[in-house]
Amino acid sequence: MHILLIGSGGREHALAWKIAASPLVTKLWCAPGNAGIAREAECVALDVANHAAVIAFCKANHVELVVVGPETPLAAGIVDELAAAGIKAFGPGREAARLEGSKGFTKDLCREFDIPTGAYRRFNNAAGALSYVRAQGAPIVVKADGLAGGKGVVVARTLAEAEAAIAMMFEGALGAAGAEVVIEEFLSGREISFFALCDGETAIPLASAQDHKRVFDHDQGPNTGGMGAYSPTPFVTPEIHEQIMSRIIGPTVAGMKQRGMPFRGVLYAGVMLTGQGPKLFEYNVRFGDPECQVLMLRMMSDIVPALLAACDGELKHFDLRWYAEAALTVVMAARGYPGDHAKGTRIDGLDAAAKIEGVEIFHAGTLARDGAILANGGRVLNVCATAKTVTEAQARAYQAIDRIKWPDGFCRRDIGWQAVEAETG
Ligand code: AMP
Ligand code: GLY
């Protein structure tokens, strides 16, 4: 089978690694890919925003399945256009991708189908939003409705912060994404990521994971795309797992079907484990990055039949098997990330690091030049490890990191701390 994977991050390297391991695959391409993905797939310099070019590539190369990693092409409707051209693609269509592309859309769905979430109101002007936050008080959360590259959510500790966020969004700092704003109740509790594979009707849980969004140790500093993750998380007990499936994922899949926009692909729920049970605070319509890296390491089953079953509406009788081992990933980023950072700095020691038992290194922003690996982005490497416990996986990952020579990079030193604390009492 010929497969084209779309994306260039650590998530896509992990997907490429897992897809390439399938005996069903005879040829794998990745557009645009990165230096690590090039070990698993043939990287092609396609402009993925140009859907016609992607379709032409698929036709010329007899591609039978396209797997879309990031949200931008999904929200732009690439899956619909591929389907219209007779090419099977994994991921939601444009309408179903609104679960990530419009926070207000998702909140309204939650209200209609009684999915537990924070109280909220939608606004299309600053005056209404300001009087609402003044009535509610802080802490409170201000969210741009549209896709804002991770900059669209302000968790305001004070009323002044909430007012500043509202002004910023309605003044156009986030472009069209901020033309509408959702004001949401602040939820307190532990934050987890929960993933389910969906075929429009049936959802099968993948696994739980925990991300680390803040840039510095002890969850300090600005939010990032994610600085590390581990799976499974001890905080998603069998009871909580059941509640998330029956009260959040199940009603969402049923509601989307009822609305005539069935959800096919990976549904990624950002869930707060509150005193009143799990509550949804956001949906993404794709695998998390870096959560995907740890999920792929833990997945025992061949992923390709699962992706095909999701596209074909055949998940009902499907079963996925997982390794019981824990997996953990630490992101190495270019110094300065998530702000300005240098490109083109040299990274050494990757082969020595990868020799440590249980360690796998997935690339994100990397480039190969004259036999050297150079940094080419903000998040650059994912140093992953599997082991019996999160504590052991963490030790292995940091042992590997200590062999990597990259003076211009940095990482958090405490990835997995919540699970390590739970494991070691
Ligand atoms: P996002 O950019 O949508 O991933 O959101 C960024 C972060 O904001 C999330 O990871 C949560 O930590 C936080 N967040 C979002 N909604 C809420 C909420 N209602 N209450 C508390 N924190 C929230
Ligand atoms: N890890 C967060 C995200 O993928 O959005």
GROMACS .gro file of C-alpha atoms and ligand atoms in nm:
model
  453
    1MET     CA    1   0.000   0.000   0.000
    2HIS     CA    2   0.120   0.353  -0.086
    3ILE     CA    3   0.075   0.610   0.191
    4LEU     CA    4   0.138   0.986   0.207
    5LEU     CA    5   0.180   1.145   0.549
    6ILE     CA    6   0.138   1.521   0.584
    7GLY     CA    7   0.335   1.722   0.841
    8SER     CA    8   0.687   1.788   0.967
    9GLY     CA    9   0.687   1.768   1.346
   10GLY     CA   10   0.774   1.515   1.614
   11ARG     CA   11   0.417   1.389   1.590
   12GLU     CA   12   0.468   1.305   1.224
   13HIS     CA   13   0.806   1.139   1.288
   14ALA     CA   14   0.637   0.911   1.542
   15LEU     CA   15   0.352   0.841   1.297
   16ALA     CA   16   0.600   0.772   1.015
   17TRP     CA   17   0.796   0.534   1.241
   18LYS     CA   18   0.478   0.344   1.330
   19ILE     CA   19   0.330   0.343   0.978
   20ALA     CA   20   0.661   0.231   0.824
   21ALA     CA   21   0.662  -0.069   1.060
   22SER     CA   22   0.339  -0.198   0.906
   23PRO     CA   23   0.382  -0.498   0.672
   24LEU     CA   24   0.097  -0.352   0.464
   25VAL     CA   25   0.306  -0.053   0.355
   26THR     CA   26   0.514  -0.078   0.040
   27LYS     CA   27   0.592   0.293   0.005
   28LEU     CA   28   0.566   0.588   0.244
   29TRP     CA   29   0.613   0.954   0.154
   30CYS     CA   30   0.601   1.249   0.388
   31ALA     CA   31   0.531   1.610   0.288
   32PRO     CA   32   0.730   1.806   0.384
   33GLY     CA   33   0.891   1.590   0.658
   34ASN     CA   34   1.218   1.652   0.844
   35ALA     CA   35   1.566   1.498   0.882
   36GLY     CA   36   1.441   1.221   1.114
   37ILE     CA   37   1.135   1.137   0.905
   38ALA     CA   38   1.371   1.091   0.608
   39ARG     CA   39   1.489   0.768   0.774
   40GLU     CA   40   1.135   0.624   0.758
   41ALA     CA   41   0.985   0.782   0.449
   42GLU     CA   42   1.075   0.963   0.131
   43CYS     CA   43   1.031   1.334   0.206
   44VAL     CA   44   0.871   1.539  -0.069
   45ALA     CA   45   0.874   1.918  -0.095
   46LEU     CA   46   0.501   1.955  -0.161
   47ASP     CA   47   0.318   2.273  -0.060
   48VAL     CA   48   0.045   2.109   0.151
   49ALA     CA   49  -0.166   2.426   0.141
   50ASN     CA   50  -0.197   2.362  -0.233
   51HIS     CA   51  -0.456   2.085  -0.229
   52ALA     CA   52  -0.453   2.046  -0.605
   53ALA     CA   53  -0.079   1.976  -0.592
   54VAL     CA   54  -0.130   1.716  -0.317
   55ILE     CA   55  -0.405   1.548  -0.522
   56ALA     CA   56  -0.187   1.546  -0.833
   57PHE     CA   57   0.099   1.389  -0.636
   58CYS     CA   58  -0.134   1.119  -0.499
   59LYS     CA   59  -0.267   1.036  -0.845
   60ALA     CA   60   0.078   1.025  -1.005
   61ASN     CA   61   0.210   0.797  -0.729
   62HIS     CA   62  -0.097   0.575  -0.674
   63VAL     CA   63  -0.133   0.687  -0.312
   64GLU     CA   64  -0.409   0.486  -0.145
   65LEU     CA   65  -0.416   0.660   0.193
   66VAL     CA   66  -0.326   1.012   0.307
   67VAL     CA   67  -0.267   1.063   0.680
   68VAL     CA   68  -0.295   1.427   0.788
   69GLY     CA   69  -0.097   1.520   1.101
   70PRO     CA   70  -0.162   1.890   1.177
   71GLU     CA   71  -0.486   2.087   1.214
   72THR     CA   72  -0.430   2.360   0.956
   73PRO     CA   73  -0.480   2.142   0.644
   74LEU     CA   74  -0.775   1.968   0.818
   75ALA     CA   75  -0.948   2.301   0.887
   76ALA     CA   76  -0.874   2.401   0.527
   77GLY     CA   77  -1.072   2.099   0.404
   78ILE     CA   78  -0.793   1.885   0.258
   79VAL     CA   79  -0.973   1.561   0.353
   80ASP     CA   80  -1.292   1.666   0.169
   81GLU     CA   81  -1.097   1.760  -0.142
   82LEU     CA   82  -0.899   1.436  -0.141
   83ALA     CA   83  -1.220   1.237  -0.092
   84ALA     CA   84  -1.385   1.422  -0.381
   85ALA     CA   85  -1.087   1.320  -0.595
   86GLY     CA   86  -1.136   0.956  -0.491
   87ILE     CA   87  -0.843   0.944  -0.247
   88LYS     CA   88  -0.892   0.804   0.102
   89ALA     CA   89  -0.769   1.037   0.375
   90PHE     CA   90  -0.746   0.996   0.752
   91GLY     CA   91  -0.877   1.292   0.951
   92PRO     CA   92  -1.197   1.494   0.978
   93GLY     CA   93  -1.347   1.697   0.697
   94ARG     CA   94  -1.369   2.076   0.715
   95GLU     CA   95  -1.704   2.081   0.898
   96ALA     CA   96  -1.605   1.826   1.164
   97ALA     CA   97  -1.268   2.003   1.210
   98ARG     CA   98  -1.465   2.294   1.358
   99LEU     CA   99  -1.442   2.107   1.689
  100GLU     CA  100  -1.090   2.255   1.700
  101GLY     CA  101  -1.139   2.547   1.462
  102SER     CA  102  -1.418   2.716   1.660
  103LYS     CA  103  -1.427   2.714   2.040
  104GLY     CA  104  -1.781   2.855   2.032
  105PHE     CA  105  -1.896   2.571   1.806
  106THR     CA  106  -1.764   2.314   2.056
  107LYS     CA  107  -1.913   2.493   2.357
  108ASP     CA  108  -2.255   2.503   2.188
  109LEU     CA  109  -2.227   2.131   2.109
  110CYS     CA  110  -2.148   2.064   2.477
  111ARG     CA  111  -2.453   2.262   2.582
  112GLU     CA  112  -2.682   2.084   2.335
  113PHE     CA  113  -2.563   1.734   2.423
  114ASP     CA  114  -2.506   1.784   2.796
  115ILE     CA  115  -2.129   1.731   2.782
  116PRO     CA  116  -1.962   1.846   3.104
  117THR     CA  117  -1.763   2.167   3.048
  118GLY     CA  118  -1.716   2.510   3.209
  119ALA     CA  119  -1.994   2.771   3.192
  120TYR     CA  120  -1.941   3.014   2.904
  121ARG     CA  121  -2.072   3.294   2.684
  122ARG     CA  122  -1.980   3.389   2.325
  123PHE     CA  123  -1.916   3.751   2.224
  124ASN     CA  124  -1.852   3.935   1.899
  125ASN     CA  125  -1.772   4.273   2.059
  126ALA     CA  126  -1.555   4.397   2.343
  127ALA     CA  127  -1.828   4.583   2.533
  128GLY     CA  128  -2.040   4.271   2.594
  129ALA     CA  129  -1.737   4.062   2.688
  130LEU     CA  130  -1.608   4.326   2.930
  131SER     CA  131  -1.937   4.361   3.115
  132TYR     CA  132  -1.962   3.979   3.140
  133VAL     CA  133  -1.615   3.934   3.292
  134ARG     CA  134  -1.680   4.224   3.532
  135ALA     CA  135  -1.995   4.048   3.648
  136GLN     CA  136  -1.823   3.706   3.675
  137GLY     CA  137  -1.491   3.816   3.829
  138ALA     CA  138  -1.151   3.642   3.808
  139PRO     CA  139  -1.000   3.391   3.760
  140ILE     CA  140  -1.165   3.349   3.423
  141VAL     CA  141  -1.054   3.225   3.080
  142VAL     CA  142  -1.063   3.435   2.761
  143LYS     CA  143  -1.043   3.239   2.435
  144ALA     CA  144  -1.024   3.351   2.075
  145ASP     CA  145  -1.283   3.151   1.882
  146GLY     CA  146  -1.057   3.048   1.591
  147LEU     CA  147  -0.721   2.879   1.537
  148ALA     CA  148  -0.451   3.102   1.685
  149GLY     CA  149  -0.141   2.881   1.687
  150GLY     CA  150  -0.158   2.821   2.062
  151LYS     CA  151  -0.182   3.194   2.146
  152GLY     CA  152  -0.558   3.217   2.164
  153VAL     CA  153  -0.618   3.122   2.528
  154VAL     CA  154  -0.558   3.357   2.820
  155VAL     CA  155  -0.611   3.214   3.167
  156ALA     CA  156  -0.669   3.543   3.347
  157ARG     CA  157  -0.584   3.543   3.719
  158THR     CA  158  -0.713   3.899   3.763
  159LEU     CA  159  -0.991   4.106   3.613
  160ALA     CA  160  -0.729   4.342   3.465
  161GLU     CA  161  -0.568   4.049   3.277
  162ALA     CA  162  -0.907   3.942   3.143
  163GLU     CA  163  -0.983   4.296   3.026
  164ALA     CA  164  -0.644   4.324   2.857
  165ALA     CA  165  -0.698   3.990   2.679
  166ILE     CA  166  -1.040   4.099   2.552
  167ALA     CA  167  -0.896   4.428   2.425
  168MET     CA  168  -0.605   4.246   2.258
  169MET     CA  169  -0.834   4.002   2.076
  170PHE     CA  170  -1.092   4.255   1.958
  171GLU     CA  171  -0.816   4.495   1.849
  172GLY     CA  172  -0.717   4.225   1.600
  173ALA     CA  173  -0.388   4.096   1.749
  174LEU     CA  174  -0.488   3.741   1.650
  175GLY     CA  175  -0.646   3.838   1.321
  176ALA     CA  176  -0.975   3.675   1.224
  177ALA     CA  177  -0.930   3.409   1.496
  178GLY     CA  178  -1.009   3.676   1.758
  179ALA     CA  179  -1.310   3.835   1.588
  180GLU     CA  180  -1.525   3.625   1.818
  181VAL     CA  181  -1.436   3.544   2.178
  182VAL     CA  182  -1.552   3.279   2.423
  183ILE     CA  183  -1.537   3.363   2.793
  184GLU     CA  184  -1.519   3.048   2.999
  185GLU     CA  185  -1.534   2.955   3.364
  186PHE     CA  186  -1.191   2.876   3.514
  187LEU     CA  187  -1.167   2.505   3.586
  188SER     CA  188  -0.926   2.387   3.852
  189GLY     CA  189  -0.785   2.037   3.872
  190ARG     CA  190  -0.535   1.815   3.695
  191GLU     CA  191  -0.516   1.854   3.319
  192ILE     CA  192  -0.494   1.540   3.103
  193SER     CA  193  -0.508   1.459   2.731
  194PHE     CA  194  -0.743   1.183   2.618
  195PHE     CA  195  -0.743   1.037   2.267
  196ALA     CA  196  -1.006   0.837   2.080
  197LEU     CA  197  -1.009   0.700   1.728
  198CYS     CA  198  -1.343   0.771   1.559
  199ASP     CA  199  -1.512   0.653   1.240
  200GLY     CA  200  -1.815   0.885   1.247
  201GLU     CA  201  -2.014   0.653   1.468
  202THR     CA  202  -1.789   0.443   1.690
  203ALA     CA  203  -1.510   0.577   1.911
  204ILE     CA  204  -1.240   0.356   2.052
  205PRO     CA  205  -1.020   0.498   2.325
  206LEU     CA  206  -0.649   0.513   2.248
  207ALA     CA  207  -0.474   0.603   2.569
  208SER     CA  208  -0.441   0.883   2.817
  209ALA     CA  209  -0.140   1.107   2.841
  210GLN     CA  210  -0.025   1.417   3.018
  211ASP     CA  211   0.139   1.709   2.840
  212HIS     CA  212   0.358   1.982   2.996
  213LYS     CA  213   0.259   2.309   2.831
  214ARG     CA  214   0.472   2.562   3.022
  215VAL     CA  215   0.824   2.621   2.899
  216PHE     CA  216   1.012   2.596   3.231
  217ASP     CA  217   1.043   2.346   3.518
  218HIS     CA  218   0.770   2.350   3.785
  219ASP     CA  219   0.523   2.460   3.516
  220GLN     CA  220   0.658   2.815   3.503
  221GLY     CA  221   0.685   3.055   3.210
  222PRO     CA  222   0.474   3.099   2.897
  223ASN     CA  223   0.268   2.829   2.729
  224THR     CA  224   0.425   2.631   2.444
  225GLY     CA  225   0.308   2.362   2.204
  226GLY     CA  226   0.415   2.111   2.471
  227MET     CA  227   0.755   2.042   2.632
  228GLY     CA  228   0.710   1.675   2.712
  229ALA     CA  229   0.454   1.404   2.777
  230TYR     CA  230   0.407   1.059   2.921
  231SER     CA  231   0.150   0.781   2.897
  232PRO     CA  232  -0.043   0.627   3.064
  233THR     CA  233  -0.131   0.872   3.336
  234PRO     CA  234  -0.218   0.726   3.677
  235PHE     CA  235  -0.482   0.997   3.723
  236VAL     CA  236  -0.709   0.848   3.457
  237THR     CA  237  -0.838   0.560   3.667
  238PRO     CA  238  -1.069   0.301   3.504
  239GLU     CA  239  -1.364   0.493   3.652
  240ILE     CA  240  -1.252   0.828   3.510
  241HIS     CA  241  -1.175   0.662   3.177
  242GLU     CA  242  -1.532   0.531   3.167
  243GLN     CA  243  -1.674   0.876   3.255
  244ILE     CA  244  -1.472   1.043   2.980
  245MET     CA  245  -1.589   0.788   2.723
  246SER     CA  246  -1.957   0.790   2.824
  247ARG     CA  247  -2.006   1.159   2.910
  248ILE     CA  248  -1.763   1.338   2.678
  249ILE     CA  249  -1.640   1.133   2.380
  250GLY     CA  250  -1.957   0.927   2.321
  251PRO     CA  251  -2.202   1.221   2.318
  252THR     CA  252  -1.965   1.423   2.097
  253VAL     CA  253  -1.946   1.153   1.832
  254ALA     CA  254  -2.324   1.101   1.850
  255GLY     CA  255  -2.389   1.477   1.841
  256MET     CA  256  -2.164   1.534   1.542
  257LYS     CA  257  -2.335   1.251   1.355
  258GLN     CA  258  -2.675   1.399   1.441
  259ARG     CA  259  -2.560   1.737   1.310
  260GLY     CA  260  -2.468   1.576   0.979
  261MET     CA  261  -2.093   1.624   1.023
  262PRO     CA  262  -1.969   1.283   1.140
  263PHE     CA  263  -1.628   1.294   1.304
  264ARG     CA  264  -1.364   1.063   1.155
  265GLY     CA  265  -1.008   1.077   1.279
  266VAL     CA  266  -0.845   1.126   1.616
  267LEU     CA  267  -1.045   1.319   1.870
  268TYR     CA  268  -0.815   1.475   2.130
  269ALA     CA  269  -0.997   1.593   2.439
  270GLY     CA  270  -0.829   1.838   2.677
  271VAL     CA  271  -0.988   1.735   3.004
  272MET     CA  272  -0.968   1.888   3.351
  273LEU     CA  273  -1.016   1.637   3.632
  274THR     CA  274  -1.221   1.858   3.865
  275GLY     CA  275  -1.388   1.794   4.199
  276GLN     CA  276  -1.712   1.746   4.003
  277GLY     CA  277  -1.561   1.488   3.766
  278PRO     CA  278  -1.391   1.523   3.427
  279LYS     CA  279  -1.478   1.838   3.231
  280LEU     CA  280  -1.387   1.915   2.872
  281PHE     CA  281  -1.199   2.240   2.816
  282GLU     CA  282  -1.108   2.195   2.451
  283TYR     CA  283  -1.107   1.961   2.155
  284ASN     CA  284  -0.837   1.911   1.897
  285VAL     CA  285  -0.908   1.711   1.584
  286ARG     CA  286  -0.569   1.539   1.550
  287PHE     CA  287  -0.304   1.366   1.755
  288GLY     CA  288  -0.133   1.580   2.019
  289ASP     CA  289   0.228   1.676   1.975
  290PRO     CA  290   0.419   1.550   2.182
  291GLU     CA  291   0.152   1.310   2.314
  292CYS     CA  292   0.147   1.116   1.984
  293GLN     CA  293   0.512   1.021   2.034
  294VAL     CA  294   0.437   0.832   2.354
  295LEU     CA  295   0.117   0.678   2.217
  296MET     CA  296   0.300   0.538   1.914
  297LEU     CA  297   0.567   0.384   2.138
  298ARG     CA  298   0.297   0.212   2.347
  299MET     CA  299   0.082   0.088   2.058
  300MET     CA  300   0.139  -0.282   1.993
  301SER     CA  301  -0.109  -0.325   1.705
  302ASP     CA  302  -0.035  -0.233   1.346
  303ILE     CA  303  -0.169   0.124   1.310
  304VAL     CA  304  -0.251   0.107   0.938
  305PRO     CA  305  -0.560  -0.119   0.964
  306ALA     CA  306  -0.685   0.107   1.244
  307LEU     CA  307  -0.649   0.420   1.029
  308LEU     CA  308  -0.825   0.245   0.740
  309ALA     CA  309  -1.108   0.123   0.966
  310ALA     CA  310  -1.159   0.481   1.090
  311CYS     CA  311  -1.183   0.606   0.730
  312ASP     CA  312  -1.418   0.324   0.630
  313GLY     CA  313  -1.659   0.335   0.926
  314GLU     CA  314  -1.551  -0.007   1.047
  315LEU     CA  315  -1.425   0.052   1.399
  316LYS     CA  316  -1.719  -0.123   1.563
  317HIS     CA  317  -1.546  -0.461   1.576
  318PHE     CA  318  -1.197  -0.325   1.598
  319ASP     CA  319  -0.957  -0.380   1.883
  320LEU     CA  320  -0.622  -0.217   1.950
  321ARG     CA  321  -0.355  -0.369   2.170
  322TRP     CA  322  -0.110  -0.173   2.383
  323TYR     CA  323   0.213  -0.246   2.564
  324ALA     CA  324   0.169  -0.216   2.939
  325GLU     CA  325   0.500  -0.027   2.961
  326ALA     CA  326   0.504   0.346   3.022
  327ALA     CA  327   0.650   0.588   2.768
  328LEU     CA  328   0.784   0.937   2.825
  329THR     CA  329   0.915   1.205   2.591
  330VAL     CA  330   1.121   1.515   2.665
  331VAL     CA  331   1.121   1.794   2.407
  332MET     CA  332   1.452   1.964   2.332
  333ALA     CA  333   1.390   2.314   2.200
  334ALA     CA  334   1.607   2.592   2.062
  335ARG     CA  335   1.714   2.842   2.330
  336GLY     CA  336   1.462   3.127   2.335
  337TYR     CA  337   1.158   2.915   2.235
  338PRO     CA  338   0.863   2.990   2.243
  339GLY     CA  339   1.006   3.336   2.161
  340ASP     CA  340   1.280   3.420   1.912
  341HIS     CA  341   1.540   3.152   1.862
  342ALA     CA  342   1.834   3.080   1.633
  343LYS     CA  343   1.820   2.834   1.343
  344GLY     CA  344   2.101   2.629   1.194
  345THR     CA  345   2.282   2.538   1.518
  346ARG     CA  346   2.457   2.199   1.518
  347ILE     CA  347   2.346   1.896   1.719
  348ASP     CA  348   2.584   1.607   1.801
  349GLY     CA  349   2.565   1.288   2.003
  350LEU     CA  350   2.230   1.162   1.872
  351ASP     CA  351   2.361   0.815   1.784
  352ALA     CA  352   2.517   0.768   2.126
  353ALA     CA  353   2.195   0.883   2.293
  354ALA     CA  354   1.980   0.645   2.089
  355LYS     CA  355   2.189   0.347   2.208
  356ILE     CA  356   2.047   0.365   2.561
  357GLU     CA  357   1.803   0.082   2.626
  358GLY     CA  358   1.441   0.172   2.550
  359VAL     CA  359   1.529   0.508   2.393
  360GLU     CA  360   1.386   0.636   2.065
  361ILE     CA  361   1.454   0.984   1.928
  362PHE     CA  362   1.193   1.154   1.712
  363HIS     CA  363   1.286   1.469   1.523
  364ALA     CA  364   1.072   1.783   1.498
  365GLY     CA  365   1.248   2.093   1.355
  366THR     CA  366   1.566   1.938   1.214
  367LEU     CA  367   1.755   1.959   0.888
  368ALA     CA  368   2.036   1.736   0.758
  369ARG     CA  369   2.326   1.917   0.592
  370ASP     CA  370   2.662   1.765   0.490
  371GLY     CA  371   2.608   1.473   0.725
  372ALA     CA  372   2.529   1.696   1.026
  373ILE     CA  373   2.194   1.748   1.198
  374LEU     CA  374   2.101   2.115   1.239
  375ALA     CA  375   1.819   2.276   1.438
  376ASN     CA  376   1.552   2.418   1.211
  377GLY     CA  377   1.264   2.517   1.439
  378GLY     CA  378   1.147   2.592   1.793
  379ARG     CA  379   1.077   2.240   1.915
  380VAL     CA  380   1.361   2.036   1.765
  381LEU     CA  381   1.390   1.686   1.916
  382ASN     CA  382   1.177   1.445   2.116
  383VAL     CA  383   1.390   1.220   2.332
  384CYS     CA  384   1.162   0.931   2.424
  385ALA     CA  385   1.200   0.624   2.640
  386THR     CA  386   0.988   0.328   2.743
  387ALA     CA  387   1.023   0.136   3.070
  388LYS     CA  388   0.815  -0.046   3.331
  389THR     CA  389   0.735   0.276   3.516
  390VAL     CA  390   0.723   0.646   3.430
  391THR     CA  391   1.003   0.699   3.682
  392GLU     CA  392   1.234   0.458   3.495
  393ALA     CA  393   1.134   0.595   3.156
  394GLN     CA  394   1.214   0.945   3.281
  395ALA     CA  395   1.560   0.834   3.401
  396ARG     CA  396   1.635   0.675   3.062
  397ALA     CA  397   1.521   0.980   2.865
  398TYR     CA  398   1.741   1.217   3.069
  399GLN     CA  399   2.036   0.977   3.043
  400ALA     CA  400   1.999   0.999   2.665
  401ILE     CA  401   1.965   1.378   2.676
  402ASP     CA  402   2.291   1.401   2.868
  403ARG     CA  403   2.467   1.241   2.569
  404ILE     CA  404   2.330   1.500   2.325
  405LYS     CA  405   2.569   1.787   2.255
  406TRP     CA  406   2.365   2.091   2.159
  407PRO     CA  407   2.478   2.406   2.342
  408ASP     CA  408   2.202   2.610   2.177
  409GLY     CA  409   1.920   2.385   2.299
  410PHE     CA  410   1.740   2.334   2.630
  411CYS     CA  411   1.476   2.111   2.786
  412ARG     CA  412   1.270   2.084   3.102
  413ARG     CA  413   1.426   1.853   3.362
  414ASP     CA  414   1.101   1.754   3.532
  415ILE     CA  415   0.886   1.592   3.261
  416GLY     CA  416   0.654   1.335   3.419
  417TRP     CA  417   0.685   1.483   3.769
  418GLN     CA  418   0.321   1.427   3.863
  419ALA     CA  419   0.337   1.055   3.779
  420VAL     CA  420   0.681   1.016   3.938
  421GLU     CA  421   0.541   1.173   4.254
  422ALA     CA  422   0.246   0.930   4.245
  423GLU     CA  423   0.475   0.630   4.178
  424THR     CA  424   0.731   0.710   4.441
  425GLY     CA  425   0.478   0.828   4.700
  426AMP     P1  426  -0.511   2.572   2.449
  426AMP     O1  427  -0.423   2.678   2.389
  426AMP     O2  428  -0.649   2.572   2.398
  426AMP     O3  429  -0.442   2.438   2.450
  426AMP     O4  430  -0.525   2.609   2.604
  426AMP     C1  431  -0.413   2.643   2.675
  426AMP     C2  432  -0.427   2.605   2.818
  426AMP     O5  433  -0.522   2.685   2.883
  426AMP     C3  434  -0.475   2.464   2.844
  426AMP     O6  435  -0.376   2.370   2.832
  426AMP     C4  436  -0.526   2.475   2.987
  426AMP     O7  437  -0.419   2.461   3.078
  426AMP     C5  438  -0.575   2.617   2.996
  426AMP     N1  439  -0.721   2.624   2.996
  426AMP     C6  440  -0.804   2.625   2.890
  426AMP     N2  441  -0.932   2.634   2.930
  426AMP     C7  442  -0.932   2.640   3.065
  426AMP     C8  443  -1.033   2.651   3.167
  426AMP     N3  444  -1.163   2.663   3.135
  426AMP     N4  445  -0.993   2.654   3.295
  426AMP     C9  446  -0.863   2.647   3.329
  426AMP     N5  447  -0.763   2.637   3.237
  426AMP    C10  448  -0.796   2.634   3.108
  427GLY     N1  449   0.030   1.897   2.299
  427GLY     C1  450  -0.066   1.995   2.269
  427GLY     C2  451  -0.117   1.994   2.133
  427GLY     O1  452  -0.082   1.910   2.051
  427GLY     O2  453  -0.200   2.079   2.103
   0.00000   0.00000   0.00000
